[in-house]
């Protein structure tokens, strides 16, 4: 059985893990090609110093780029920025000051991302790097500190879904419309925490800027990776990057590297096995609008135009749609026109290099003459910072990647997402519309799922200090999407006086007020799909440890929760087959809206054979090898990293 591209690239960057071809579900230690942090470099610095690290292991592996809050001129923010710059200089790390551009754009346009590489950043839109044939995936701040200190972090290989693109986009349809369509068509977590591998003849028709937009916003769809194959478009882009770097005396890859990517591009094996397959005919895609306030709801432009949804603000900013092609298409719509008197139109390029080129070509001037309000190249209003935020009662249309309620301003505002062309046309009209007419059609939904057998046959060597098996009373939580506030409420999250005993008494309080009194130390929780969704609060993990819960089993986990769990030395196992059987067994109780089901019998988890036994049945799960075992034995990644540092 062949490997997917994610399995192959992970194998190439493996530092520790199974000595065999890697598969989905495997845990391993990864040595990434690059690691980017932005304004949160300051928070990572605190974690780095907290584990008593002194020197960054490999300065060439790191990039620091200030991009989120650069409009903030308060002394506290400027002091933070100065501290980051000083640390970068002290450690010999490449540093990009405020005004250079958004970190993700800097990573691709300055040659830090190359085909076949594994690149991470402490930001959720790291998926964007997949457009260049790399694995791009997000990490949390603790992971970033571990990479700084050791050059490595742990990862679990996700399942891969193949998205086959056929046909070709019609004139006036963009990459943004493709990803909006995918988010709207497959909006029931079909792709949650998966890797997306784009394929098919339609890929060749997509420009690099279109691919960057699709990979970037695949984050909102739910995947952890959005990978495009390396083809003539990729090679042409890499040669452009190489030329620009030569002009400033920098070299991050050679002509020999480009030739190698061209002649032997990274690719999946022909017999790779995929968890599911999606087919999208690009010729069926028309301009669509997401929202309001969610990417999971979409309307075709033809559907929404007759409603004449009035807008007060329009945005052409962010790392998803502020590259040269985006600015140029918006300028074509706006040339010779003026923004409506009732609308404010905010503009920021993805980087200074992009803005400089737009100015050289006259694109920037066209946008300004139409009435755009320029902002510095940064995240700005996309992340709800700086000038131009949505106020209560306002409606905005944006070419950004997220429209969560309250993200770009007031929670009492509404936000829609669309392509740069639609944003520009709407800014002129004063209501949501496009520059051209399109038919009210919807692409076909073509999704096929394949059951991929989990691990379980592999015998695992158990490290000293890690249990060979865990037995405990089963506690079944039959709701999907149990969020971190349900696990550990916001009323306690920011209290510094909460002892472990106090935490144990309020565990799951917002899910089931009786949970703490009904459960005991040693009980094993079994949850549903997307367990631990929501905020990244680590207490949603540590409160369960305080309660004496040895592990959580679920059909699937929020990736942030999973990382926080292992980073705190807490076990989580995905076993959807077990959860499916529990749903069958307790269907009547579930239909009665029981939140916590405690049947009274025991569940047995055997880590040597990677199997779970319950009521005479066995259920397999991916083997937990040396990497996750080491995290649990050490009590978390910070302790593990500290032990591995020189002198400790």
XYZ file of C-alpha atoms in Angstrom, residues 220-621:
402
model
C -11.896 27.552 7.711
C -13.098 24.372 6.029
C -11.562 22.288 8.832
C -8.464 20.587 7.325
C -4.949 20.833 8.781
C -3.217 20.739 5.375
C -4.213 21.962 1.903
C -1.622 20.554 -0.545
C -1.328 21.291 -4.272
C 0.822 19.282 -6.689
C 4.049 20.749 -8.026
C 3.674 21.633 -11.710
C 4.781 24.245 -14.243
C 2.926 26.980 -12.332
C 4.793 26.090 -9.128
C 8.161 26.028 -10.870
C 7.530 29.393 -12.557
C 6.635 30.882 -9.167
C 9.759 29.484 -7.507
C 11.924 30.944 -10.276
C 10.297 34.341 -9.712
C 11.050 34.058 -5.987
C 14.634 33.077 -6.756
C 15.056 36.089 -9.032
C 13.732 38.495 -6.392
C 15.990 36.996 -3.736
C 19.041 37.324 -5.955
C 18.246 41.016 -6.364
C 18.658 41.510 -2.604
C 21.635 39.171 -2.286
C 19.779 36.285 -0.631
C 19.741 32.608 -1.592
C 17.448 30.075 0.096
C 17.474 27.512 -2.688
C 19.480 26.978 -5.853
C 18.790 26.516 -9.543
C 19.690 22.856 -9.017
C 16.898 22.639 -6.456
C 14.402 24.124 -8.917
C 15.507 21.678 -11.608
C 15.102 18.784 -9.168
C 11.556 19.886 -8.257
C 10.755 20.210 -11.945
C 12.163 16.825 -12.973
C 11.127 14.849 -9.893
C 8.296 16.707 -8.140
C 7.056 15.492 -4.744
C 3.972 13.352 -5.345
C 1.837 10.690 -3.655
C 2.285 7.058 -4.559
C -0.010 5.792 -7.302
C -1.563 3.272 -4.896
C -2.000 5.676 -1.967
C -5.132 5.081 0.096
C -7.447 8.014 0.838
C -10.086 8.291 3.559
C -12.461 10.021 1.137
C -12.644 11.563 -2.315
C -14.317 14.772 -3.447
C -14.781 15.744 -7.085
C -15.392 19.380 -8.053
C -15.962 20.529 -11.626
C -14.482 24.033 -11.754
C -16.681 24.926 -14.715
C -19.712 24.572 -12.418
C -18.361 27.080 -9.869
C -19.815 30.593 -9.930
C -19.124 33.539 -7.612
C -20.473 32.795 -4.144
C -20.710 34.721 -0.894
C -20.165 33.217 2.569
C -22.270 34.224 5.497
C -23.226 36.208 7.277
C -21.002 35.265 10.202
C -20.089 31.750 9.060
C -18.247 30.137 6.170
C -20.522 27.112 6.344
C -23.388 29.008 4.744
C -23.020 30.201 1.164
C -25.207 31.896 -1.401
C -24.522 32.299 -5.075
C -24.073 35.856 -6.256
C -27.172 35.414 -8.406
C -29.176 34.518 -5.277
C -27.986 37.352 -3.068
C -27.881 40.221 -5.592
C -31.682 40.683 -5.830
C -31.831 41.087 -2.033
C -29.674 44.236 -2.320
C -28.019 43.636 1.051
C -26.694 47.084 1.985
C -23.102 47.341 3.227
C -21.279 50.052 5.125
C -17.745 48.686 4.977
C -15.716 46.697 2.434
C -12.285 45.132 2.906
C -9.519 44.067 0.555
C -6.948 43.011 3.167
C -5.304 39.894 4.708
C -3.107 36.931 3.801
C -5.803 35.171 1.755
C -6.654 37.749 -0.924
C -4.353 40.772 -0.987
C -1.757 39.615 -3.451
C -1.045 41.247 -6.799
C -3.644 39.279 -8.774
C -6.304 40.173 -6.189
C -5.450 43.867 -6.231
C -5.364 43.878 -10.023
C -8.810 42.276 -10.432
C -10.297 44.728 -7.930
C -8.641 47.659 -9.739
C -10.184 46.554 -13.045
C -13.620 46.666 -11.431
C -12.975 50.069 -9.826
C -11.186 51.830 -12.708
C -13.008 55.082 -13.464
C -15.536 54.496 -10.653
C -15.972 55.792 -7.102
C -16.760 53.971 -3.891
C -20.362 54.623 -2.817
C -20.770 57.544 -0.404
C -22.324 55.182 2.155
C -19.344 52.778 2.111
C -15.808 52.858 3.499
C -13.423 50.655 1.558
C -10.239 49.531 3.355
C -7.174 48.358 1.477
C -3.948 46.651 2.582
C -1.526 44.553 0.566
C -0.261 41.196 1.790
C 3.298 42.547 1.883
C 5.410 45.598 1.116
C 6.780 43.802 -1.946
C 3.228 43.309 -3.219
C 2.356 46.961 -2.604
C 5.545 48.171 -4.286
C 4.747 46.131 -7.406
C 1.112 47.295 -7.371
C 2.324 50.898 -7.199
C 4.802 50.312 -10.034
C 2.021 48.979 -12.264
C -0.456 51.732 -11.371
C -2.832 49.300 -9.680
C -2.483 50.906 -6.256
C -3.215 54.380 -7.618
C -6.381 53.139 -9.325
C -7.639 51.762 -6.020
C -6.833 54.993 -4.184
C -8.490 57.138 -6.854
C -11.659 55.102 -6.418
C -11.703 56.084 -2.739
C -9.914 53.233 -0.947
C -8.509 53.948 2.535
C -4.966 52.487 2.575
C -3.643 50.599 5.582
C -0.147 49.215 6.176
C 0.570 45.642 4.973
C -0.662 43.660 7.973
C -3.540 41.637 9.381
C -5.323 44.706 10.783
C -9.115 44.562 10.529
C -9.077 40.897 9.508
C -8.099 40.038 13.083
C -10.128 42.898 14.582
C -7.178 45.244 15.215
C -6.566 48.841 14.229
C -8.536 51.084 11.890
C -11.809 50.324 10.150
C -13.519 47.745 12.344
C -17.206 46.938 11.959
C -19.428 48.839 14.367
C -22.752 47.758 15.868
C -25.473 47.483 13.227
C -23.068 47.631 10.289
C -22.735 45.105 7.484
C -19.386 44.422 5.883
C -18.174 42.443 2.903
C -14.603 41.257 2.996
C -12.025 39.348 0.963
C -10.576 37.983 4.225
C -10.736 34.365 5.357
C -12.921 34.475 8.476
C -16.262 36.055 9.265
C -16.902 34.724 12.772
C -19.304 36.954 14.657
C -17.340 39.718 16.348
C -14.000 38.865 14.723
C -13.792 42.045 12.640
C -15.460 44.326 15.159
C -18.783 44.402 16.970
C -20.724 41.214 17.642
C -23.773 43.234 16.612
C -22.408 43.639 13.079
C -22.693 41.195 10.177
C -19.894 40.097 7.885
C -19.904 38.357 4.498
C -16.909 36.935 2.614
C -16.383 37.153 -1.134
C -13.749 37.462 -3.845
C -11.879 40.746 -4.446
C -13.988 41.372 -7.569
C -17.256 41.028 -5.668
C -15.964 43.138 -2.773
C -14.947 45.903 -5.179
C -18.245 45.819 -7.103
C -20.203 45.854 -3.832
C -18.211 48.831 -2.552
C -19.238 50.792 -5.652
C -22.894 49.711 -5.578
C -23.379 50.085 -1.820
C -24.872 46.597 -1.636
C -23.656 43.054 -2.289
C -23.325 42.471 -6.008
C -20.798 41.418 -8.618
C -19.306 43.134 -11.651
C -20.969 40.660 -14.031
C -24.109 38.540 -14.147
C -23.871 34.834 -13.434
C -26.475 32.056 -13.498
C -27.952 30.844 -10.213
C -26.333 27.408 -10.348
C -24.759 25.236 -7.688
C -21.951 22.728 -8.269
C -22.775 19.084 -7.716
C -21.883 17.489 -4.392
C -19.651 14.508 -5.148
C -18.311 12.857 -2.008
C -17.326 9.234 -1.477
C -15.933 7.906 1.765
C -13.703 4.889 2.209
C -13.353 3.014 5.454
C -9.664 2.843 6.315
C -8.870 0.197 8.903
C -7.127 1.622 11.975
C -3.937 0.210 13.403
C -3.973 -2.446 16.069
C -1.945 -5.370 14.752
C 1.375 -3.735 15.581
C 3.070 -4.734 18.825
C 4.311 -1.668 20.683
C 7.329 -1.447 22.953
C 6.254 0.210 26.197
C 8.750 2.646 27.679
C 9.492 2.564 31.425
C 6.960 4.708 33.239
C 4.172 4.322 30.665
C 1.281 1.958 31.478
C 0.887 -1.215 29.444
C -2.868 -0.999 29.955
C -5.522 1.117 31.617
C -8.794 -0.214 32.999
C -11.589 1.963 34.258
C -15.320 2.508 34.527
C -16.746 3.740 31.243
C -18.317 7.228 31.231
C -20.007 8.012 27.920
C -20.685 11.618 26.848
C -22.966 11.256 23.800
C -22.884 14.836 22.476
C -20.773 15.992 19.536
C -18.679 19.175 19.740
C -18.244 19.241 23.521
C -16.373 22.535 23.790
C -13.666 23.686 26.164
C -16.048 26.017 28.006
C -18.287 23.006 28.690
C -15.279 21.120 30.047
C -13.907 24.007 32.118
C -16.009 27.153 32.327
C -14.883 30.700 31.632
C -15.726 31.702 35.230
C -12.650 29.755 36.363
C -10.309 30.111 33.383
C -8.683 33.353 34.506
C -8.648 32.665 38.250
C -5.184 32.064 39.653
C -6.433 30.607 42.944
C -7.898 27.391 41.496
C -6.182 24.395 43.106
C -6.322 20.931 41.477
C -8.952 19.934 44.056
C -11.083 22.956 43.151
C -10.690 22.249 39.428
C -11.839 18.659 39.926
C -15.071 19.859 41.534
C -16.106 22.016 38.551
C -15.039 19.706 35.708
C -17.724 19.518 32.962
C -19.903 21.919 34.960
C -21.237 23.639 31.826
C -21.841 20.289 30.152
C -23.499 18.435 33.014
C -23.667 20.053 36.500
C -23.844 16.541 38.048
C -20.761 15.251 36.226
C -18.212 15.884 38.987
C -20.336 14.248 41.696
C -21.223 11.212 39.543
C -17.701 10.410 38.353
C -14.616 9.167 40.179
C -10.869 9.108 39.767
C -9.933 6.339 37.355
C -13.057 6.639 35.195
C -12.455 6.614 31.435
C -14.359 9.207 29.420
C -15.615 8.342 25.946
C -16.725 11.358 23.903
C -18.155 11.940 20.462
C -16.889 13.838 17.418
C -14.773 17.006 17.677
C -14.268 16.704 21.420
C -12.632 19.812 22.907
C -13.621 22.283 20.213
C -13.564 26.003 21.014
C -10.926 28.050 22.781
C -7.372 26.879 23.389
C -7.545 27.019 27.215
C -5.229 24.357 28.630
C -7.359 24.009 31.782
C -9.835 21.969 29.724
C -7.121 19.309 29.839
C -5.602 19.891 33.264
C -8.983 19.815 35.031
C -9.470 16.227 33.827
C -6.003 15.331 35.117
C -6.972 16.939 38.422
C -10.103 14.788 38.535
C -7.977 11.661 38.088
C -9.293 10.812 34.627
C -6.503 8.729 33.020
C -7.503 9.388 29.402
C -10.268 10.437 27.021
C -11.418 8.325 24.094
C -13.425 10.051 21.356
C -14.533 9.618 17.766
C -12.376 12.677 16.973
C -10.775 15.599 18.770
C -10.302 19.246 18.059
C -6.699 19.434 16.915
C -5.949 22.242 19.382
C -7.348 20.183 22.234
C -5.329 17.142 21.148
C -2.117 19.168 21.069
C -2.859 20.730 24.463
C -3.575 17.280 25.890
C -0.301 15.633 24.869
C 1.593 18.848 25.575
C 0.345 18.449 29.155
C 1.076 14.716 29.290
C -2.571 13.641 28.994
C -3.707 10.729 26.830
C -6.316 11.073 24.080
C -7.264 8.247 21.693
C -9.490 8.401 18.611
C -11.654 5.280 18.209
C -14.743 6.118 16.112
C -15.752 2.449 15.849
C -16.139 2.186 19.635
C -18.167 5.376 19.741
C -20.430 4.073 16.992
C -21.074 0.888 18.986
C -21.856 2.889 22.137
C -24.343 4.976 20.186
C -26.077 1.777 19.086
C -26.107 0.278 22.579
C -27.440 3.394 24.296
C -29.668 4.835 21.553
C -32.732 4.986 23.816
C -30.872 6.761 26.615
C -29.340 9.215 24.136
C -32.753 10.016 22.655
C -33.923 10.837 26.191
C -31.252 13.600 26.189
C -29.124 12.005 28.890
C -25.837 13.932 28.951
C -23.686 11.488 30.904
C -24.199 7.734 30.569
C -22.503 5.462 33.140
C -23.503 1.858 32.397
C -21.350 0.519 35.236
C -19.053 -1.783 33.286
C -15.335 -1.555 32.659
C -13.346 -0.647 29.579
C -9.847 -2.079 29.037
C -7.220 -0.230 26.963
C -4.188 -2.341 25.989
C -1.351 -0.138 24.711
C 0.886 -3.082 23.778
C -1.568 -4.267 21.106
C -3.348 -0.909 20.522
C -6.764 -2.400 21.242
C -9.716 -1.582 23.480
C -11.915 -4.287 24.947
C -15.522 -3.683 25.965
C -18.306 -6.225 26.442
C -16.387 -8.937 24.631
C -15.549 -6.824 21.577
C -12.207 -5.379 20.525
C -11.620 -2.009 18.849
C -8.285 -0.946 17.349
C -6.592 2.444 17.589
